[in-house]
């Protein structure tokens, strides 16, 4: 639901029609102010908003749409008949409205007039009269004439070869529309009419008052002195003449001439075309009417209606090629998982236990010579030889019953005579032959060096990338194609990181297989870490707890690394990010001015470039509406401009950054007191005048200076009754031994006074000679400010038109004021500071006593905004502390000075040709960055990988096994000739846990080495510790037949004795 704000009555809206909408139009056209909400240059909309106005309901990238009312105006114009009765002109609309005795002073190339119907003393020409009745009260006459001088300088020496005059009547309309509004600035996005145009109701607003204001440039009652007081910007209008002075128009002109000729860019001759003149004044009327409507007060009563809110959100884009690959892969994984599940579920199994340890596997072997002899004979055979010898030999799992319990055992199928002879023949060759230890290639030192080197290279690469990213403010994108970006920045790093996990899984699986035998080799191991170790029944990621219980800490670390490999993959997948950042490109900027003020700088020296009041109004709209300040201006500084040659502009929007000079002032405000000290002021009432006197003593290089004001104040006539206030700003005179020094110092000073009094009568009078009021002073507050020029170096960042985005002062670069003087006999500080004082002096203020809180001048109005309080002009409020008012005054002076310098045109000495400064062109680019958390996580994980891998390959299992224990046959061959088979066969009726507990109670200890088997022959394998001849067989390969091996074997045999 949308809520529309209803309009108030006409009577309630009259007070809102003031000079503010005229000043807003001036500011929009020439000072950079934005249009108000729900307003365009052609019409204004009735405001509406969502019923829920919370931040969650309306945010950025949002539009709201609803039915609204558009208020607009059009001009119906017809050509006027023009005649001349020397030296005047007459004009007629041929419908009963004639105007005569119009004289145009031909002091310029063009003459332009906007002649309203209303008769006002401040209007040069008007239509109201016997020849134009009030039936044409809403008409105006627009005139544009080109002059031509042909001899002399008198009026008769000019001719008017070309001109156009239009009688125009404004029409005002309303129209139902569907409006779409941008959020949050509430600017108009689009409008679709849904109904016909209708005449504007007379109850909507006071059209007569609107036309009076735009026609005369005054509020009703100002000329007669009966207009009610308002805030200063609401009763004073900015003069647009200086904005169109380049057309060389005759002066004076009305405000509407400035708006009509300045709203569209045309040269002077273009307005001699009636259609151009018509469209220009119509555009001006439309803008002013739209601004007047937008400024009308609205009732807060809600009228609910239907509407909609549209918003744009960022969405996730899926690359279709990769999406198809992922979906197909997921489908295959799902099918294979389903197949494995069905196959495993339907396959019968009568295993009483999980054969996950050496003891579990041996317990399945019966004491059957047919099954054991062949395996025992191959105790030292390699895996290839074992497979070759038992090729065609069949084993099967048989179900048996022992002591009333169901068990399983491995039995051997009957062998053919030829197969049995082959095995016996191979065995009879050598009982304990020399063998080459079987050791996984993945656990070899070369693979370990390569693995560690790869991870170390990844760590160094990440570090170098991280460093370069910080030094270069990101790396360029590898491609503008989003798919290629995904591949390079996400998929390839993820794929590389993913390869680490399978290798850790492989190492973990191998270590799980070899670790029990390593414990058996080392001697006297615990059963839980050797025969009963169940490492190979689970994936390495799940063996961590079992390894810790078995005190295999290296294995537990390796299993943890297998898990952390997945976290590393996730960290790498989110490692690279794209950010839109500023990239700095060194370049040279042209600077056409030097940081030295011209001694002749003033507003008058610059012709008609700007109004002095622009300085105040720019600050006003900046403070109240957030309108940007002029280029090269902040709230406290003006910066010396620089520019980039168009040929050096890089593609894309850019910012400029360079070191330049910033100018400001130090206001140096001091309090004035009603005492006998050096800084004093006094107030006296004499006759019909309020007299203010003050003096300030200053110490200068040439001696003391006394700055004074005497007999300066306001009249006491027409003062209202009750509590009244007076605000007064002025400049002093000087008394000192050195006239030059006195003028330089005192002319730069400003005095500000705020007075409160009680008015006891007589009352306010409108007579021509009112008697003076009887005033008694109730409070007084004074301040004196002496601005001092400051200059220092700044590193400034600006946009393409010079708006300041960032300014950082270079410490220690401030220049002393005396170094800014261009010529020895001219003090630039005096010239600029006096300009500040001149602008602070109220323009057009009447210094009248008042009993309201309205400001009577620009400075006090801006002080009210800066302090967010009307206490400064409220006769009933006590005076604030000096410090708070001084802060506001100093802030005001800083703002005025910065804007003032920007409006002076070129107030600096010109730089020599080719003068350049070094800086940077800042281009916004998408660049590659690293996520800091992900980088440190990946770096820590890689470092941990390197440490664990190094420890693994240093502390890897010894290569002592003839073959890898990766199959049932390989493991059983190590135990076939051992007494462990008989013992396990006797414990077959026990469960795994019961068997383990029984073996722990019996103190069974096993090891791996050389022993005499049950068949009486020397064997290599697993046997009880007491039956082992050696835990490090000397029949191993030559790598163990060294001095260390012999020393180890000798020590073992010594301990056995």
XYZ file of C-alpha atoms in Angstrom, residues 95-740:
646
model
C -7.931 41.639 -27.680
C -8.278 44.704 -25.482
C -4.918 44.966 -23.754
C -2.602 47.713 -24.906
C 0.519 49.122 -23.302
C 2.049 52.424 -24.303
C 4.952 54.706 -23.469
C 7.496 51.904 -23.261
C 10.983 53.313 -23.633
C 14.016 51.088 -24.118
C 17.411 52.558 -23.341
C 19.705 51.206 -26.029
C 22.853 50.826 -23.925
C 23.516 47.217 -25.038
C 23.205 44.867 -27.983
C 19.867 43.421 -26.833
C 16.898 44.577 -24.810
C 14.745 42.021 -22.985
C 11.692 42.686 -20.852
C 9.199 40.591 -18.906
C 6.291 42.935 -18.261
C 3.731 41.648 -15.738
C 0.217 42.950 -15.271
C 0.804 43.920 -11.625
C 1.577 47.524 -10.722
C 4.416 47.760 -8.218
C 6.783 50.677 -7.558
C 9.779 48.417 -8.145
C 8.536 47.384 -11.612
C 9.643 49.516 -14.585
C 6.702 48.583 -16.807
C 3.379 46.885 -16.133
C 0.173 46.097 -18.036
C -2.307 47.264 -15.381
C -4.046 50.395 -16.557
C -7.008 51.843 -18.423
C -5.967 50.115 -21.623
C -5.525 46.657 -20.003
C -8.149 45.628 -17.459
C -7.903 43.001 -14.750
C -9.367 40.499 -17.187
C -5.774 40.141 -18.317
C -4.352 39.995 -14.779
C -2.697 36.659 -15.471
C -1.081 37.845 -18.718
C 2.438 39.104 -19.245
C 4.325 40.629 -22.141
C 7.686 39.180 -23.225
C 9.855 41.447 -25.366
C 13.201 40.809 -26.992
C 14.750 43.468 -29.264
C 18.068 43.748 -31.008
C 19.567 47.234 -31.138
C 21.956 48.718 -33.657
C 24.070 51.820 -33.214
C 24.685 53.907 -36.280
C 25.825 57.359 -35.032
C 26.531 59.142 -31.807
C 25.472 58.006 -28.336
C 22.049 59.557 -27.959
C 18.827 57.603 -27.883
C 17.958 58.849 -31.344
C 21.278 57.529 -32.595
C 20.005 53.923 -32.234
C 17.633 51.932 -34.351
C 15.755 48.699 -33.626
C 16.041 46.623 -36.790
C 14.601 43.418 -35.302
C 12.462 42.425 -32.348
C 9.700 40.153 -31.136
C 6.984 40.637 -28.526
C 4.576 38.014 -27.169
C 1.480 38.338 -25.029
C 1.333 35.147 -22.961
C -1.270 33.654 -20.657
C -0.261 30.821 -18.292
C -2.561 27.810 -17.979
C -2.282 25.486 -15.000
C -3.206 21.803 -15.137
C -3.478 18.662 -13.120
C -3.276 15.200 -14.611
C -3.523 11.696 -13.190
C -0.346 9.758 -13.900
C 1.397 6.558 -12.957
C 4.706 7.743 -11.521
C 7.872 5.757 -10.859
C 10.207 7.268 -8.277
C 13.835 6.411 -7.577
C 14.763 5.596 -4.014
C 16.351 6.962 -1.884
C 16.682 10.399 -3.542
C 12.992 10.346 -4.625
C 13.804 11.717 -8.076
C 11.297 11.096 -10.852
C 12.218 8.119 -13.019
C 9.253 8.055 -15.396
C 5.670 9.202 -15.705
C 2.849 7.664 -17.748
C -0.368 9.723 -18.116
C -3.534 7.795 -17.237
C -6.016 10.625 -17.542
C -6.661 13.877 -19.399
C -5.282 17.256 -18.359
C -7.686 19.269 -16.254
C -7.666 22.882 -15.163
C -6.027 23.422 -11.768
C -8.528 24.077 -9.005
C -8.500 27.567 -7.514
C -8.439 25.983 -4.089
C -5.104 24.294 -4.687
C -2.855 27.351 -4.375
C -2.845 31.128 -4.655
C -1.954 31.483 -8.341
C -2.288 35.264 -8.197
C 0.370 35.447 -5.484
C 2.617 33.095 -7.475
C 2.348 35.269 -10.598
C 2.895 38.422 -8.556
C 6.158 37.067 -7.133
C 7.604 35.907 -10.458
C 6.404 39.022 -12.268
C 7.598 41.691 -9.850
C 10.428 39.819 -8.152
C 9.007 40.905 -4.784
C 6.697 39.558 -2.139
C 3.336 41.289 -1.825
C 3.497 44.192 0.599
C 7.256 44.747 0.414
C 6.946 47.975 -1.517
C 4.338 49.381 0.869
C 6.192 48.163 3.950
C 3.374 45.955 5.242
C 4.864 42.578 4.323
C 5.269 40.213 7.229
C 8.794 39.299 8.304
C 10.248 35.986 7.126
C 13.563 34.260 7.192
C 16.108 36.177 5.147
C 16.273 33.755 2.129
C 12.475 33.841 1.954
C 12.293 37.607 1.497
C 15.343 38.371 -0.638
C 15.816 37.176 -4.213
C 19.046 36.430 -6.038
C 19.582 38.524 -9.150
C 20.139 36.351 -12.257
C 21.439 39.230 -14.400
C 25.097 38.380 -13.882
C 24.477 34.811 -15.107
C 23.393 36.011 -18.561
C 25.610 39.095 -18.752
C 27.585 37.543 -21.605
C 24.588 38.270 -23.852
C 25.208 42.027 -23.394
C 21.662 42.803 -22.311
C 20.429 46.202 -21.320
C 20.173 46.678 -17.538
C 18.158 46.468 -15.383
C 16.177 43.336 -16.119
C 13.566 41.456 -14.111
C 14.183 38.059 -12.541
C 12.029 36.326 -15.132
C 14.172 37.668 -17.963
C 17.176 36.025 -16.346
C 15.345 32.712 -15.911
C 13.752 32.826 -19.366
C 16.969 33.566 -21.252
C 19.224 31.477 -19.015
C 17.243 28.239 -18.757
C 18.188 27.174 -22.293
C 21.464 27.680 -24.099
C 20.855 30.066 -27.002
C 22.708 32.989 -28.441
C 21.078 36.419 -28.502
C 19.817 36.269 -32.069
C 17.995 32.964 -31.397
C 15.494 34.754 -29.153
C 14.404 36.889 -32.097
C 12.526 33.770 -33.133
C 9.094 33.846 -31.478
C 8.974 30.079 -30.949
C 12.359 30.115 -29.160
C 11.285 33.003 -26.943
C 8.002 31.205 -26.230
C 9.650 27.881 -25.333
C 12.272 29.569 -23.146
C 9.779 31.501 -21.028
C 7.509 28.453 -20.896
C 10.389 26.346 -19.582
C 11.099 29.015 -16.952
C 7.422 29.122 -15.931
C 7.280 25.338 -15.693
C 10.373 25.154 -13.505
C 9.201 27.916 -11.159
C 5.689 26.477 -10.883
C 7.028 22.987 -10.194
C 9.311 24.345 -7.456
C 6.508 26.415 -5.951
C 4.222 23.372 -5.815
C 6.925 21.158 -4.358
C 7.451 23.708 -1.577
C 3.809 23.739 -0.512
C 3.194 22.245 2.936
C 1.471 18.874 2.997
C -0.926 17.450 5.505
C 0.468 14.360 7.179
C -2.925 12.641 6.914
C -2.535 9.441 4.923
C -4.673 8.528 1.949
C -4.004 4.882 1.181
C -3.829 3.617 -2.374
C -2.373 0.844 -4.440
C 1.219 0.912 -5.601
C 4.243 -1.239 -6.093
C 7.866 -1.371 -5.095
C 10.491 -2.633 -7.522
C 14.011 -3.388 -6.435
C 17.087 -4.885 -7.970
C 19.141 -7.477 -6.182
C 22.417 -9.116 -7.045
C 21.950 -12.716 -8.118
C 24.238 -15.677 -8.461
C 25.159 -16.546 -12.023
C 25.805 -20.197 -12.828
C 28.130 -20.961 -15.724
C 26.214 -23.504 -17.790
C 29.196 -25.616 -18.987
C 30.387 -26.152 -15.445
C 26.849 -26.640 -14.172
C 26.327 -29.452 -16.696
C 29.607 -31.119 -15.702
C 28.728 -30.905 -12.013
C 25.197 -32.228 -12.531
C 26.423 -35.179 -14.632
C 29.123 -35.968 -12.072
C 26.622 -35.823 -9.220
C 24.296 -38.104 -11.144
C 27.049 -40.666 -11.705
C 28.052 -40.532 -8.052
C 24.443 -41.025 -6.986
C 24.005 -44.037 -9.313
C 27.244 -45.647 -8.199
C 26.404 -45.072 -4.546
C 23.009 -46.670 -5.066
C 24.612 -49.621 -6.831
C 27.115 -50.201 -4.026
C 24.397 -49.938 -1.405
C 22.116 -52.447 -3.197
C 24.993 -54.817 -3.919
C 26.244 -54.751 -0.324
C 22.732 -55.159 1.053
C 21.844 -58.146 -1.142
C 25.141 -59.976 -0.798
C 24.967 -62.553 2.048
C 27.555 -62.396 4.827
C 27.948 -64.675 7.828
C 31.158 -63.221 9.175
C 31.009 -63.224 12.998
C 33.410 -60.314 13.212
C 35.208 -57.638 11.236
C 38.643 -58.994 10.165
C 40.235 -55.614 10.671
C 43.333 -56.591 12.667
C 46.160 -59.110 12.290
C 44.731 -61.136 15.184
C 41.281 -61.216 13.554
C 42.748 -62.507 10.289
C 44.902 -65.176 11.993
C 41.891 -66.385 13.974
C 40.273 -67.355 10.665
C 43.148 -69.754 9.825
C 42.593 -73.365 10.971
C 45.442 -75.658 12.022
C 45.307 -77.402 8.714
C 48.668 -78.377 7.150
C 47.080 -78.245 3.718
C 46.367 -74.570 4.223
C 49.448 -73.595 6.201
C 52.398 -75.476 4.682
C 52.320 -73.718 1.322
C 51.939 -70.281 2.920
C 54.634 -70.961 5.523
C 57.019 -72.075 2.816
C 56.611 -68.654 1.144
C 57.308 -66.582 4.233
C 60.021 -64.572 2.483
C 58.552 -64.499 -1.008
C 57.745 -61.238 -2.701
C 54.169 -60.395 -3.568
C 54.735 -61.207 -7.224
C 56.313 -64.568 -6.402
C 53.540 -65.380 -3.925
C 50.903 -64.677 -6.523
C 52.725 -66.742 -9.106
C 53.149 -69.771 -6.842
C 49.565 -69.780 -5.684
C 48.179 -69.192 -9.123
C 45.183 -71.483 -9.482
C 45.118 -72.244 -5.759
C 41.674 -71.680 -4.287
C 40.683 -70.729 -0.745
C 37.232 -70.290 0.628
C 35.515 -69.209 3.842
C 33.706 -72.039 5.575
C 31.074 -71.815 8.277
C 31.803 -73.967 11.368
C 30.288 -74.556 14.792
C 32.570 -74.548 17.819
C 31.265 -74.876 21.369
C 27.771 -74.110 20.212
C 28.773 -70.892 18.410
C 28.913 -70.147 14.727
C 32.385 -69.373 13.354
C 34.102 -68.953 10.016
C 37.439 -70.293 8.849
C 39.554 -70.272 5.722
C 40.068 -73.695 4.168
C 42.146 -74.678 1.205
C 40.737 -76.411 -1.866
C 42.507 -79.662 -2.833
C 45.587 -79.008 -5.006
C 46.521 -80.871 -8.097
C 49.652 -82.984 -7.813
C 51.500 -80.746 -10.273
C 50.696 -77.581 -8.264
C 51.798 -79.163 -4.966
C 55.063 -80.345 -6.539
C 55.789 -76.910 -7.898
C 55.384 -75.299 -4.460
C 57.474 -77.978 -2.727
C 60.176 -77.614 -5.379
C 60.390 -73.860 -4.894
C 60.499 -74.198 -1.160
C 63.161 -76.846 -1.033
C 65.609 -74.535 -2.757
C 66.374 -72.351 0.267
C 64.707 -72.171 3.690
C 65.490 -68.542 4.409
C 66.682 -66.842 1.219
C 67.882 -63.264 1.010
C 65.169 -60.847 -0.112
C 64.766 -57.279 -1.193
C 62.495 -55.473 1.292
C 59.185 -54.439 -0.164
C 58.598 -50.737 0.536
C 55.938 -48.478 -0.980
C 57.341 -46.042 -3.481
C 55.050 -43.348 -2.068
C 56.948 -43.493 1.235
C 60.350 -43.220 -0.391
C 62.577 -40.211 0.159
C 62.458 -38.937 -3.465
C 58.654 -38.764 -3.335
C 58.848 -37.101 0.062
C 61.259 -34.469 -1.232
C 59.007 -33.799 -4.224
C 55.886 -33.607 -2.029
C 57.488 -31.210 0.446
C 59.001 -29.152 -2.375
C 55.597 -28.802 -4.068
C 53.926 -27.597 -0.876
C 56.841 -25.286 -0.137
C 56.515 -23.885 -3.654
C 52.782 -23.342 -3.110
C 53.497 -21.530 0.148
C 56.129 -19.296 -1.462
C 53.831 -18.615 -4.421
C 51.011 -17.589 -2.101
C 53.380 -15.324 -0.189
C 54.683 -13.645 -3.339
C 51.177 -13.171 -4.711
C 50.044 -11.716 -1.402
C 52.980 -9.302 -1.376
C 52.479 -8.195 -4.983
C 48.775 -7.682 -4.399
C 49.531 -5.346 -1.512
C 52.252 -3.487 -3.423
C 50.249 -3.105 -6.644
C 46.840 -2.549 -5.067
C 45.595 -5.788 -6.564
C 46.438 -7.684 -9.734
C 44.770 -7.152 -13.124
C 41.980 -9.522 -14.042
C 43.246 -12.429 -16.168
C 40.381 -11.907 -18.609
C 37.170 -9.970 -19.020
C 35.311 -13.223 -19.627
C 33.558 -14.344 -16.446
C 34.009 -18.053 -17.200
C 37.749 -17.679 -17.743
C 37.944 -15.663 -14.522
C 36.198 -18.474 -12.651
C 38.521 -21.079 -14.135
C 41.737 -19.218 -13.312
C 40.787 -17.695 -9.961
C 38.659 -20.483 -8.503
C 38.664 -23.795 -10.354
C 42.399 -24.198 -10.989
C 43.430 -23.300 -7.396
C 40.707 -25.608 -6.091
C 41.854 -28.425 -8.362
C 45.478 -28.027 -7.225
C 44.426 -28.019 -3.577
C 42.166 -31.018 -4.137
C 45.125 -33.131 -5.327
C 46.757 -32.857 -1.897
C 43.996 -34.773 -0.139
C 44.253 -38.022 -2.195
C 47.983 -38.130 -1.568
C 47.473 -37.716 2.176
C 44.803 -40.447 2.031
C 47.256 -42.721 0.232
C 49.998 -42.035 2.768
C 47.567 -42.573 5.600
C 46.347 -45.866 4.178
C 49.918 -47.133 3.737
C 50.902 -46.059 7.216
C 47.811 -47.761 8.653
C 48.947 -51.003 6.970
C 52.632 -50.830 7.855
C 52.406 -49.291 11.320
C 51.444 -52.534 13.209
C 54.429 -54.305 11.637
C 56.648 -51.348 12.560
C 55.600 -51.770 16.187
C 56.296 -55.513 15.962
C 59.728 -54.788 14.485
C 60.683 -52.373 17.231
C 60.133 -55.055 19.856
C 57.840 -55.759 22.822
C 54.888 -53.764 21.488
C 51.486 -53.577 23.106
C 48.807 -55.729 21.561
C 46.557 -52.725 20.879
C 49.266 -51.172 18.727
C 50.253 -54.340 16.864
C 48.137 -57.497 16.518
C 44.894 -55.880 17.654
C 45.424 -52.560 15.857
C 42.382 -51.899 13.685
C 43.759 -49.161 11.460
C 42.943 -50.535 8.032
C 39.201 -51.024 8.506
C 38.387 -47.314 8.323
C 39.402 -44.412 6.067
C 42.429 -42.540 7.407
C 40.240 -39.549 8.342
C 38.462 -41.721 10.938
C 41.481 -43.457 12.438
C 42.611 -40.469 14.504
C 41.177 -41.640 17.815
C 42.387 -45.214 17.375
C 45.902 -43.951 16.558
C 45.929 -41.761 19.654
C 44.820 -44.676 21.842
C 47.560 -46.791 20.280
C 50.058 -43.951 20.873
C 50.758 -43.689 17.150
C 51.008 -39.925 17.237
C 52.638 -39.636 13.829
C 49.776 -41.610 12.332
C 47.242 -39.466 14.165
C 48.884 -36.301 12.763
C 48.794 -37.739 9.279
C 45.103 -38.563 9.682
C 44.444 -35.021 10.893
C 46.216 -33.681 7.807
C 43.904 -35.780 5.670
C 40.971 -33.958 7.248
C 42.677 -30.558 7.062
C 43.322 -31.100 3.356
C 39.587 -30.557 2.799
C 39.722 -27.335 4.798
C 42.724 -26.256 2.753
C 40.731 -26.859 -0.421
C 37.902 -24.694 0.897
C 40.369 -21.964 1.902
C 41.986 -21.940 -1.535
C 38.615 -21.901 -3.308
C 37.748 -18.646 -1.511
C 41.255 -17.216 -1.611
C 40.927 -14.859 -4.575
C 38.403 -12.046 -4.638
C 37.535 -9.266 -7.033
C 37.261 -5.706 -5.761
C 36.622 -2.422 -7.499
C 39.549 -0.257 -6.437
C 41.375 2.865 -7.497
C 44.476 2.287 -9.611
C 47.013 5.110 -9.791
C 48.604 6.018 -13.110
C 51.387 8.653 -12.902
C 50.849 11.668 -15.141
C 51.441 15.422 -15.414
C 48.806 18.094 -14.793
C 48.702 21.597 -16.155
C 48.344 24.385 -13.587
C 47.590 27.790 -15.046
C 47.907 29.772 -11.811
C 50.537 30.327 -9.161
C 49.701 30.329 -5.440
C 49.940 34.126 -5.300
C 46.863 36.317 -5.111
C 46.474 39.255 -7.450
C 46.400 42.532 -5.558
C 43.403 43.756 -7.549
C 41.239 40.774 -6.664
C 37.657 41.747 -5.963
C 34.161 40.978 -7.161
C 33.957 44.230 -9.064
C 37.137 43.439 -10.974
C 35.581 40.288 -12.306
C 32.675 41.897 -14.077
C 29.388 39.986 -13.847
C 30.694 36.522 -13.139
C 28.841 36.007 -9.877
C 26.706 37.667 -7.238
C 28.230 38.322 -3.858
C 25.089 36.766 -2.381
C 25.943 33.537 -4.189
C 28.569 32.983 -1.521
C 25.877 32.833 1.140
C 23.296 30.920 -0.856
C 25.790 28.237 -1.891
C 26.561 27.642 1.766
C 22.872 27.719 2.587
C 21.886 24.961 0.146
C 24.984 22.966 1.070
C 24.006 23.016 4.738
C 20.258 22.521 4.296
C 20.011 20.256 1.231
C 23.436 18.722 0.878
C 24.111 20.415 -2.458
C 27.810 19.990 -3.333
C 30.090 22.955 -2.872
C 31.681 24.478 -5.980
C 34.665 22.726 -7.582
C 37.959 22.969 -5.683
C 36.164 23.987 -2.486
C 35.668 22.294 0.874
C 33.958 23.764 3.908
C 37.241 25.336 5.011
C 39.644 25.536 2.028
C 39.980 26.558 -1.574
C 42.534 24.602 -3.607
C 44.542 25.806 -6.546
C 43.055 24.034 -9.603
C 44.919 21.709 -11.951
C 43.711 19.872 -15.023
C 44.605 16.933 -17.240
C 45.031 17.287 -20.972
C 42.185 15.562 -22.789
C 44.637 13.570 -24.895
C 46.029 11.951 -21.717
C 42.678 10.780 -20.367
C 42.567 7.022 -19.845
C 39.386 5.089 -20.717
C 36.711 4.928 -18.080
C 35.685 7.281 -15.270
C 38.682 8.673 -13.478
C 39.763 10.798 -10.554
C 42.764 13.082 -10.367
C 45.227 13.214 -7.479
C 48.099 15.655 -7.022
C 49.752 17.982 -4.532
C 48.401 21.510 -4.714
C 48.085 24.605 -2.559
C 45.143 25.058 -0.226
C 44.021 28.496 1.002
C 42.088 29.191 4.163
C 41.855 31.692 6.975
C 42.224 31.671 10.725
C 39.276 33.802 11.942
C 40.785 34.720 15.372
C 37.561 35.772 17.071
C 37.661 37.471 20.490
C 34.942 38.421 22.935
C 34.010 42.055 23.533
C 32.907 43.033 27.017
C 31.271 46.070 28.561
C 34.324 46.809 30.717
C 37.328 49.103 30.767
C 39.656 46.506 29.243
C 41.262 46.768 25.824
C 38.448 44.886 24.030
C 35.240 46.760 24.943
C 31.937 47.854 23.547
C 29.015 49.910 24.779
C 25.428 50.570 23.727
C 23.506 53.814 24.179
C 20.053 55.065 23.170
C 20.041 58.653 22.006
C 16.929 60.090 20.508
C 15.638 57.701 17.907
C 18.889 55.786 17.409
C 20.626 52.843 19.038
C 24.329 53.707 19.129
C 26.986 51.028 19.391
C 30.593 51.925 20.182
C 33.499 49.537 20.503
C 37.277 49.407 20.432
C 39.827 46.606 20.046
C 43.540 46.997 20.738
C 45.935 44.991 18.568
C 49.693 44.565 18.784
C 51.389 44.637 15.350
C 54.938 44.745 14.026
C 54.657 48.532 13.695
C 53.196 49.113 17.117
C 49.768 49.039 18.788
C 46.661 49.618 16.705
C 43.279 50.643 18.096
C 40.322 49.631 15.905
C 37.105 51.482 16.763
C 33.486 51.876 15.756
C 31.584 54.994 16.842
C 27.941 56.063 16.519
C 27.054 53.023 14.423
C 23.675 51.390 14.925
C 19.998 51.295 14.054
C 17.042 53.630 14.476
C 14.546 53.111 17.261
C 11.497 53.870 15.166
C 8.672 51.392 14.638
C 9.858 49.019 17.351
C 7.347 46.381 18.484
C 6.371 46.064 22.128
C 7.843 43.512 24.486
C 11.154 41.728 24.288
C 13.052 42.707 21.141
C 16.411 41.859 19.625
C 18.857 43.495 17.238
C 21.726 41.865 15.311
C 24.387 44.221 14.013
C 27.556 43.621 11.952
C 29.957 46.354 10.958
C 33.562 47.297 10.176
C 35.727 49.600 12.240
C 37.846 52.668 11.659
C 41.452 52.941 12.889
C 43.444 55.184 15.197
C 47.193 54.526 15.308
C 50.547 56.107 14.707
C 50.849 54.366 11.305
C 47.938 54.976 8.953
C 48.923 52.238 6.515
